[in-house]
């Protein structure tokens, strides 16, 4: 999608369940939102994943002159406003991480948590950035390829690394120079001591641009933050080490989750079934079924649905299949409505019910299809 935000048109994508927790992803200088492509399929099962091309990058508009971290942060907040998102988790890579810190410092009430990948409080020395700015404005981003590629990745010959190279070559010189000025002028005092949200600092063990000792400085500036490394990775690990990067991001969210039990179960139950349903169900509890409701919340929702072995998306599909096969029609309706929150699509429901027909019988599948069609016609 393209959105007019102030003085530029921003290119953005939104994927995942509308009711899921929002996750804003901010990419590195000289690239685009595509650096996070390997992570999206997994993350959008449990989050409303929002990606944007930064000002002057990808398909977003470009403006002349120096940019600042505050300007980039304002763009990110304007995008959240345009999407109606009040609070979001924010993940940033390289300059994206520094922008994420700026967002959390400027608008702490808007940030649920931070994931800061291969970034720094300050990107010194300023003269090096000024030299890059002058070279880019005179020649274009091709002037930087041989300098930055060895700093970005562990293996420049990989197809994914060649993709990063093409992203850099296609970045508007004014956009790169503007963001380079923001990196040149970034100072730790702008953010240090101003971030209080849960934070994970991630870094590749062979990152040359922002090495582990720099990441440790970021961690030290954010009280209570976690630190983790991606073994063997360079500065931009999301394409070169996709599985490890995804696992590190998921570990951040796992650390935020309450311990298994009633509290966790209630949170998952609300996330899957919707807060309105849970409120109605809780209002109907009597002394007769209160012990049962406590047990199912703590042990099923809080003990099984919170386990890391299967995604919430997969558990949703399994629940639909089992309720259909066992002809538990009331529960089937409940779990089909829940797909609005779990990311399961109507097409996936159709495939699961075909499987039910093959292994549990045509009558069971036929009855389930009728229920599914009726529920999916409902207005959310």
Short mmCIF file of C-alpha atoms in Angstrom, two decimals:
data_model
loop_
_atom_site.label_atom_id
_atom_site.label_comp_id
_atom_site.label_asym_id
_atom_site.label_seq_id
_atom_site.Cartn_x
_atom_site.Cartn_y
_atom_site.Cartn_z
CA UNK A 1 0.00 0.00 0.00
CA UNK A 2 1.00 3.63 -0.45
CA UNK A 3 0.09 6.25 2.17
CA UNK A 4 0.57 10.01 2.12
CA UNK A 5 2.24 10.85 5.41
CA UNK A 6 3.19 14.49 5.75
CA UNK A 7 5.65 15.44 3.04
CA UNK A 8 6.18 11.94 1.56
CA UNK A 9 4.31 8.93 0.25
CA UNK A 10 5.30 5.85 2.23
CA UNK A 11 5.26 2.31 0.87
CA UNK A 12 4.12 -0.19 3.51
CA UNK A 13 2.68 -3.67 3.88
CA UNK A 14 0.46 -5.12 6.62
CA UNK A 15 0.14 -8.89 7.09
CA UNK A 16 -1.31 -11.13 9.76
CA UNK A 17 -4.49 -11.17 11.85
CA UNK A 18 -6.06 -7.77 12.34
CA UNK A 19 -6.57 -8.40 16.05
CA UNK A 20 -3.05 -9.72 16.68
CA UNK A 21 -0.41 -7.60 18.46
CA UNK A 22 1.16 -5.18 15.94
CA UNK A 23 4.85 -5.53 15.07
CA UNK A 24 6.52 -2.69 13.17
CA UNK A 25 9.72 -3.67 11.32
CA UNK A 26 12.29 -1.02 10.33
CA UNK A 27 15.04 -1.95 7.88
CA UNK A 28 18.69 -0.94 7.47
CA UNK A 29 20.18 1.91 5.44
CA UNK A 30 20.53 1.22 1.73
CA UNK A 31 18.02 -1.66 1.71
CA UNK A 32 14.24 -2.00 1.92
CA UNK A 33 11.50 -3.83 3.79
CA UNK A 34 12.50 -6.98 1.87
CA UNK A 35 15.35 -7.66 4.30
CA UNK A 36 12.67 -9.11 6.60
CA UNK A 37 10.98 -11.29 3.96
CA UNK A 38 12.16 -14.62 5.46
CA UNK A 39 10.68 -13.77 8.86
CA UNK A 40 7.24 -12.58 7.77
CA UNK A 41 5.54 -15.93 7.16
CA UNK A 42 6.27 -17.09 10.70
CA UNK A 43 5.72 -13.77 12.48
CA UNK A 44 2.41 -12.95 10.81
CA UNK A 45 0.86 -16.07 12.30
CA UNK A 46 0.90 -14.44 15.72
CA UNK A 47 1.39 -10.74 14.96
CA UNK A 48 0.04 -8.04 12.70
CA UNK A 49 3.31 -7.47 10.85
CA UNK A 50 3.81 -3.93 9.54
CA UNK A 51 6.75 -3.17 7.26
CA UNK A 52 7.66 0.13 5.68
CA UNK A 53 10.27 1.38 3.26
CA UNK A 54 12.07 4.17 5.09
CA UNK A 55 12.06 7.69 3.68
CA UNK A 56 14.27 7.73 0.60
CA UNK A 57 14.39 3.92 0.35
CA UNK A 58 12.57 1.23 -1.60
CA UNK A 59 9.33 2.56 -3.04
CA UNK A 60 8.82 5.31 -0.47
CA UNK A 61 9.22 8.95 -1.39
CA UNK A 62 12.52 10.75 -1.16
CA UNK A 63 13.20 14.27 0.08
CA UNK A 64 16.34 16.37 -0.25
CA UNK A 65 18.69 17.35 2.54
CA UNK A 66 19.79 15.78 5.81
CA UNK A 67 17.41 13.46 7.64
CA UNK A 68 17.45 12.91 11.40
CA UNK A 69 16.53 10.10 13.75
CA UNK A 70 13.61 12.26 14.92
CA UNK A 71 12.36 12.61 11.34
CA UNK A 72 12.53 8.86 10.74
CA UNK A 73 10.78 8.24 14.07
CA UNK A 74 8.06 10.71 13.12
CA UNK A 75 7.54 8.80 9.85
CA UNK A 76 7.16 5.53 11.76
CA UNK A 77 4.68 7.03 14.21
CA UNK A 78 2.73 8.64 11.36
CA UNK A 79 2.41 5.23 9.72
CA UNK A 80 1.07 3.69 12.94
CA UNK A 81 -1.40 6.59 13.23
CA UNK A 82 -2.56 6.08 9.64
CA UNK A 83 -3.15 2.39 10.33
CA UNK A 84 -5.01 3.08 13.57
CA UNK A 85 -2.35 1.35 15.67
CA UNK A 86 -2.00 2.84 19.13
CA UNK A 87 0.80 0.61 20.46
CA UNK A 88 3.17 -1.77 18.70
CA UNK A 89 6.22 -3.91 19.20
CA UNK A 90 9.04 -2.37 17.16
CA UNK A 91 11.89 -4.29 15.54
CA UNK A 92 14.73 -2.38 13.96
CA UNK A 93 17.84 -3.49 12.05
CA UNK A 94 20.93 -1.24 11.95
CA UNK A 95 19.62 2.31 11.41
CA UNK A 96 16.17 0.76 11.90
CA UNK A 97 17.22 -0.23 15.41
CA UNK A 98 18.38 3.28 16.17
CA UNK A 99 15.10 4.66 14.79
CA UNK A 100 13.23 2.16 16.98
CA UNK A 101 15.08 3.51 20.02
CA UNK A 102 14.16 7.03 18.97
CA UNK A 103 10.49 6.05 18.71
CA UNK A 104 10.59 4.54 22.20
CA UNK A 105 12.31 7.62 23.60
CA UNK A 106 9.99 10.12 21.88
CA UNK A 107 6.74 8.23 22.41
CA UNK A 108 7.19 5.63 25.17
CA UNK A 109 3.44 5.07 25.41
CA UNK A 110 3.39 3.85 21.80
CA UNK A 111 5.94 1.02 22.14
CA UNK A 112 5.11 -2.37 23.65
CA UNK A 113 8.66 -3.72 23.32
CA UNK A 114 11.83 -3.33 21.26
CA UNK A 115 13.94 -5.79 19.28
CA UNK A 116 17.19 -4.06 18.35
CA UNK A 117 19.26 -5.94 15.78
CA UNK A 118 22.86 -5.02 14.95
CA UNK A 119 22.57 -1.39 15.92
CA UNK A 120 24.25 1.24 18.07
CA UNK A 121 23.60 4.28 20.21
CA UNK A 122 26.06 6.27 18.07
CA UNK A 123 27.52 5.44 14.67
CA UNK A 124 30.96 7.01 14.79
CA UNK A 125 33.11 8.51 13.39
CA UNK A 126 31.03 11.32 11.87
CA UNK A 127 33.71 12.07 9.25
CA UNK A 128 33.32 8.59 7.76
CA UNK A 129 29.61 9.23 7.27
CA UNK A 130 30.29 12.63 5.80
CA UNK A 131 32.72 11.06 3.34
CA UNK A 132 30.05 8.55 2.33
CA UNK A 133 27.49 11.31 1.88
CA UNK A 134 29.79 13.23 -0.43
CA UNK A 135 30.70 10.13 -2.44
CA UNK A 136 27.09 9.05 -2.83
CA UNK A 137 25.88 12.48 -3.88
CA UNK A 138 28.67 12.71 -6.47
CA UNK A 139 28.65 9.16 -7.86
CA UNK A 140 25.63 7.29 -6.47
CA UNK A 141 25.36 4.28 -4.19
CA UNK A 142 27.60 2.25 -6.51
CA UNK A 143 30.46 4.16 -4.87
CA UNK A 144 29.80 2.22 -1.64
CA UNK A 145 29.24 -1.34 -2.81
CA UNK A 146 32.77 -2.65 -2.34
CA UNK A 147 33.07 -0.86 1.00
CA UNK A 148 29.82 -1.91 2.67
CA UNK A 149 29.15 -5.44 1.40
CA UNK A 150 31.96 -7.03 3.47
CA UNK A 151 30.61 -5.11 6.47
CA UNK A 152 27.03 -6.24 5.88
CA UNK A 153 27.37 -10.00 5.47
CA UNK A 154 29.67 -12.88 6.32
CA UNK A 155 29.57 -14.29 2.76
CA UNK A 156 29.14 -11.66 0.01
CA UNK A 157 28.80 -14.36 -2.67
CA UNK A 158 25.51 -15.81 -1.40
CA UNK A 159 22.38 -15.14 -3.52
CA UNK A 160 20.85 -13.28 -0.56
CA UNK A 161 23.97 -11.10 -0.32
CA UNK A 162 23.73 -10.33 -4.01
CA UNK A 163 20.12 -9.33 -3.35
CA UNK A 164 21.29 -6.88 -0.69
CA UNK A 165 23.81 -5.53 -3.18
CA UNK A 166 20.99 -4.84 -5.66
CA UNK A 167 18.93 -3.13 -2.96
CA UNK A 168 21.85 -0.82 -2.27
CA UNK A 169 22.40 -0.05 -5.95
CA UNK A 170 18.71 0.80 -6.35
CA UNK A 171 18.59 3.16 -3.36
CA UNK A 172 18.16 6.79 -4.34
CA UNK A 173 21.39 8.68 -3.63
CA UNK A 174 19.43 11.42 -1.85
CA UNK A 175 17.71 8.87 0.39
CA UNK A 176 20.97 7.17 1.32
CA UNK A 177 22.73 10.49 1.94
CA UNK A 178 19.84 11.82 4.01
CA UNK A 179 19.82 8.74 6.26
CA UNK A 180 23.61 8.72 6.46
CA UNK A 181 23.33 12.23 7.91
CA UNK A 182 20.96 10.86 10.54
CA UNK A 183 23.55 8.22 11.44
CA UNK A 184 26.30 10.84 11.46
CA UNK A 185 24.37 13.05 13.86
CA UNK A 186 22.88 10.38 16.17
CA UNK A 187 23.95 10.75 19.79
CA UNK A 188 23.51 8.39 22.68
CA UNK A 189 22.07 11.11 24.91
CA UNK A 190 18.98 11.25 22.68
CA UNK A 191 17.89 7.79 23.81
CA UNK A 192 20.03 6.54 26.71
CA UNK A 193 18.03 6.59 29.92
CA UNK A 194 14.78 7.28 28.08
CA UNK A 195 13.77 3.70 27.18
CA UNK A 196 11.86 1.64 29.71
CA UNK A 197 9.99 -0.96 27.65
CA UNK A 198 11.05 -4.65 27.46
CA UNK A 199 13.99 -4.84 25.05
CA UNK A 200 16.13 -7.49 23.40
CA UNK A 201 19.46 -6.51 21.83
CA UNK A 202 20.57 -8.90 19.06
CA UNK A 203 23.89 -8.93 17.23
CA UNK A 204 25.80 -11.13 14.81
CA UNK A 205 29.02 -12.50 16.29
CA UNK A 206 31.04 -11.37 13.26
CA UNK A 207 29.29 -8.02 12.77
CA UNK A 208 31.98 -5.53 11.72
CA UNK A 209 29.75 -2.45 11.52
CA UNK A 210 28.23 -2.72 15.01
CA UNK A 211 30.16 -5.51 16.76
CA UNK A 212 29.08 -7.29 19.96
CA UNK A 213 30.86 -4.80 22.21
CA UNK A 214 28.77 -2.02 20.66
CA UNK A 215 25.61 -4.07 21.18
CA UNK A 216 26.63 -4.49 24.83
CA UNK A 217 26.72 -0.70 25.11
CA UNK A 218 23.13 -0.58 23.83
CA UNK A 219 22.11 -3.20 26.39
CA UNK A 220 23.81 -1.26 29.19
CA UNK A 221 21.87 1.89 28.25
CA UNK A 222 18.49 0.14 28.54
CA UNK A 223 17.77 -1.17 32.06
CA UNK A 224 16.55 -4.75 32.15
CA UNK A 225 17.23 -5.43 28.47
CA UNK A 226 18.20 -8.88 27.19
CA UNK A 227 21.27 -9.60 25.04
CA UNK A 228 21.61 -12.39 22.48
CA UNK A 229 23.96 -13.24 19.63
CA UNK A 230 23.43 -14.85 16.23
CA UNK A 231 26.41 -17.11 15.77
CA UNK A 232 28.45 -16.52 12.60
CA UNK A 233 26.24 -13.68 11.39
CA UNK A 234 27.34 -10.31 10.13
CA UNK A 235 25.59 -6.94 10.26
CA UNK A 236 22.45 -7.89 8.29
CA UNK A 237 21.58 -11.44 9.37
CA UNK A 238 17.90 -11.66 8.42
CA UNK A 239 18.57 -12.89 4.86
CA UNK A 240 21.88 -14.69 5.37
CA UNK A 241 20.81 -16.46 8.59
CA UNK A 242 17.01 -16.46 8.28
CA UNK A 243 16.20 -19.35 10.62
CA UNK A 244 18.49 -18.12 13.38
CA UNK A 245 17.17 -14.57 13.03
CA UNK A 246 13.56 -15.75 13.21
CA UNK A 247 14.33 -17.92 16.24
CA UNK A 248 15.95 -14.96 18.02
CA UNK A 249 12.91 -12.79 17.36
CA UNK A 250 10.55 -15.50 18.59
CA UNK A 251 12.68 -15.88 21.73
CA UNK A 252 12.06 -12.21 22.47
CA UNK A 253 8.31 -12.71 22.39
CA UNK A 254 8.57 -15.94 24.38
CA UNK A 255 10.42 -14.03 27.11
CA UNK A 256 7.55 -11.53 27.27
CA UNK A 257 4.93 -14.23 27.78
CA UNK A 258 3.75 -14.85 31.35
CA UNK A 259 4.67 -18.24 32.87
CA UNK A 260 2.43 -21.15 32.00
CA UNK A 261 -0.68 -21.19 34.17
CA UNK A 262 -3.88 -19.26 34.65
CA UNK A 263 -2.47 -15.81 33.82
CA UNK A 264 -0.88 -17.04 30.61
CA UNK A 265 -3.97 -19.07 29.77
CA UNK A 266 -6.25 -16.09 30.16
CA UNK A 267 -3.99 -14.00 27.91
CA UNK A 268 -3.91 -16.67 25.20
CA UNK A 269 -7.63 -17.31 25.49
CA UNK A 270 -8.34 -13.61 24.93
CA UNK A 271 -5.89 -13.46 22.02
CA UNK A 272 -7.41 -16.50 20.28
CA UNK A 273 -11.11 -16.21 21.08
CA UNK A 274 -11.30 -12.44 21.48
CA UNK A 275 -11.73 -10.36 24.60
CA UNK A 276 -15.45 -9.88 24.00
CA UNK A 277 -16.09 -13.64 23.95
CA UNK A 278 -14.01 -14.23 27.06
CA UNK A 279 -15.83 -11.42 28.87
CA UNK A 280 -19.23 -12.93 27.96
CA UNK A 281 -18.12 -16.41 28.99
CA UNK A 282 -16.70 -15.14 32.28
CA UNK A 283 -19.95 -13.33 32.99
CA UNK A 284 -21.85 -16.60 32.71
CA UNK A 285 -19.66 -18.55 35.14
CA UNK A 286 -21.46 -19.92 38.20
CA UNK A 287 -20.19 -21.76 41.29
CA UNK A 288 -21.04 -24.98 39.45
CA UNK A 289 -18.59 -24.51 36.57
CA UNK A 290 -16.09 -22.09 38.11
CA UNK A 291 -13.59 -24.84 39.06
CA UNK A 292 -13.84 -26.31 35.56
CA UNK A 293 -13.30 -22.92 33.92
CA UNK A 294 -10.25 -22.27 36.12
CA UNK A 295 -8.86 -25.70 35.27
CA UNK A 296 -9.30 -25.33 31.51
CA UNK A 297 -7.86 -21.79 31.54
CA UNK A 298 -4.76 -22.81 33.50
CA UNK A 299 -4.12 -26.24 31.98
CA UNK A 300 -5.45 -26.17 28.42
CA UNK A 301 -5.05 -22.52 27.41
CA UNK A 302 -2.19 -21.90 29.84
CA UNK A 303 -0.47 -25.28 29.66
CA UNK A 304 -0.93 -26.48 26.09
CA UNK A 305 -1.62 -23.43 23.91
CA UNK A 306 1.43 -21.69 25.45
CA UNK A 307 3.86 -24.48 24.54
CA UNK A 308 6.49 -23.49 21.93
CA UNK A 309 6.37 -26.74 19.96
CA UNK A 310 3.51 -25.64 17.66
CA UNK A 311 2.49 -22.20 16.46
CA UNK A 312 -0.86 -20.76 17.48
CA UNK A 313 -1.82 -20.96 13.80
CA UNK A 314 -1.17 -24.73 13.77
CA UNK A 315 -3.04 -25.31 17.03
CA UNK A 316 -6.01 -23.45 15.58
CA UNK A 317 -6.06 -25.74 12.53
CA UNK A 318 -5.76 -28.84 14.71
CA UNK A 319 -8.62 -27.71 16.94
CA UNK A 320 -10.88 -27.20 13.92
CA UNK A 321 -10.03 -30.64 12.54
CA UNK A 322 -10.66 -32.40 15.85
CA UNK A 323 -13.90 -30.58 16.62
CA UNK A 324 -15.17 -31.39 13.12
CA UNK A 325 -14.16 -35.05 13.32
CA UNK A 326 -15.76 -35.45 16.75
CA UNK A 327 -18.89 -33.49 15.74
CA UNK A 328 -18.37 -31.02 18.58
CA UNK A 329 -20.28 -28.39 16.65
CA UNK A 330 -20.51 -25.70 19.30
CA UNK A 331 -16.75 -25.81 19.83
CA UNK A 332 -16.22 -25.93 16.07
CA UNK A 333 -18.10 -22.65 15.65
CA UNK A 334 -15.98 -21.14 18.40
CA UNK A 335 -12.70 -22.15 16.79
CA UNK A 336 -13.73 -21.07 13.30
CA UNK A 337 -14.59 -17.62 14.67
CA UNK A 338 -11.19 -17.61 16.35
CA UNK A 339 -9.45 -17.84 12.97
CA UNK A 340 -9.92 -14.06 12.70
CA UNK A 341 -7.24 -13.88 15.40
CA UNK A 342 -5.07 -16.91 14.63
CA UNK A 343 -4.38 -16.14 10.98
CA UNK A 344 -6.02 -19.30 9.62
CA UNK A 345 -7.56 -18.54 6.22
CA UNK A 346 -10.85 -19.83 4.76
CA UNK A 347 -8.77 -21.72 2.20
CA UNK A 348 -6.91 -23.51 5.00
CA UNK A 349 -10.19 -24.35 6.73
CA UNK A 350 -11.37 -25.89 3.46
CA UNK A 351 -8.22 -28.00 3.19
CA UNK A 352 -8.52 -29.22 6.78
CA UNK A 353 -12.14 -30.21 6.29
CA UNK A 354 -11.19 -32.13 3.15
CA UNK A 355 -8.77 -34.03 5.36
CA UNK A 356 -11.58 -34.61 7.87
CA UNK A 357 -13.73 -36.01 5.06
CA UNK A 358 -10.97 -38.42 4.05
CA UNK A 359 -10.18 -39.72 7.53
CA UNK A 360 -13.26 -39.07 9.67
CA UNK A 361 -16.00 -39.48 7.10
CA UNK A 362 -17.98 -37.43 4.60
CA UNK A 363 -20.94 -36.72 6.95
CA UNK A 364 -18.64 -35.18 9.55
CA UNK A 365 -16.94 -33.00 6.97
CA UNK A 366 -20.21 -32.01 5.32
CA UNK A 367 -21.71 -30.89 8.63
CA UNK A 368 -18.54 -28.98 9.47
CA UNK A 369 -18.52 -27.23 6.09
CA UNK A 370 -22.06 -25.99 6.63
CA UNK A 371 -21.08 -24.57 10.00
CA UNK A 372 -17.91 -23.01 8.60
CA UNK A 373 -19.76 -21.32 5.74
CA UNK A 374 -22.31 -19.85 8.13
CA UNK A 375 -19.68 -18.58 10.58
CA UNK A 376 -17.48 -17.09 7.87
CA UNK A 377 -20.45 -15.10 6.53
CA UNK A 378 -20.84 -13.38 9.91
CA UNK A 379 -19.79 -9.77 10.18
CA UNK A 380 -16.75 -9.56 12.51
#
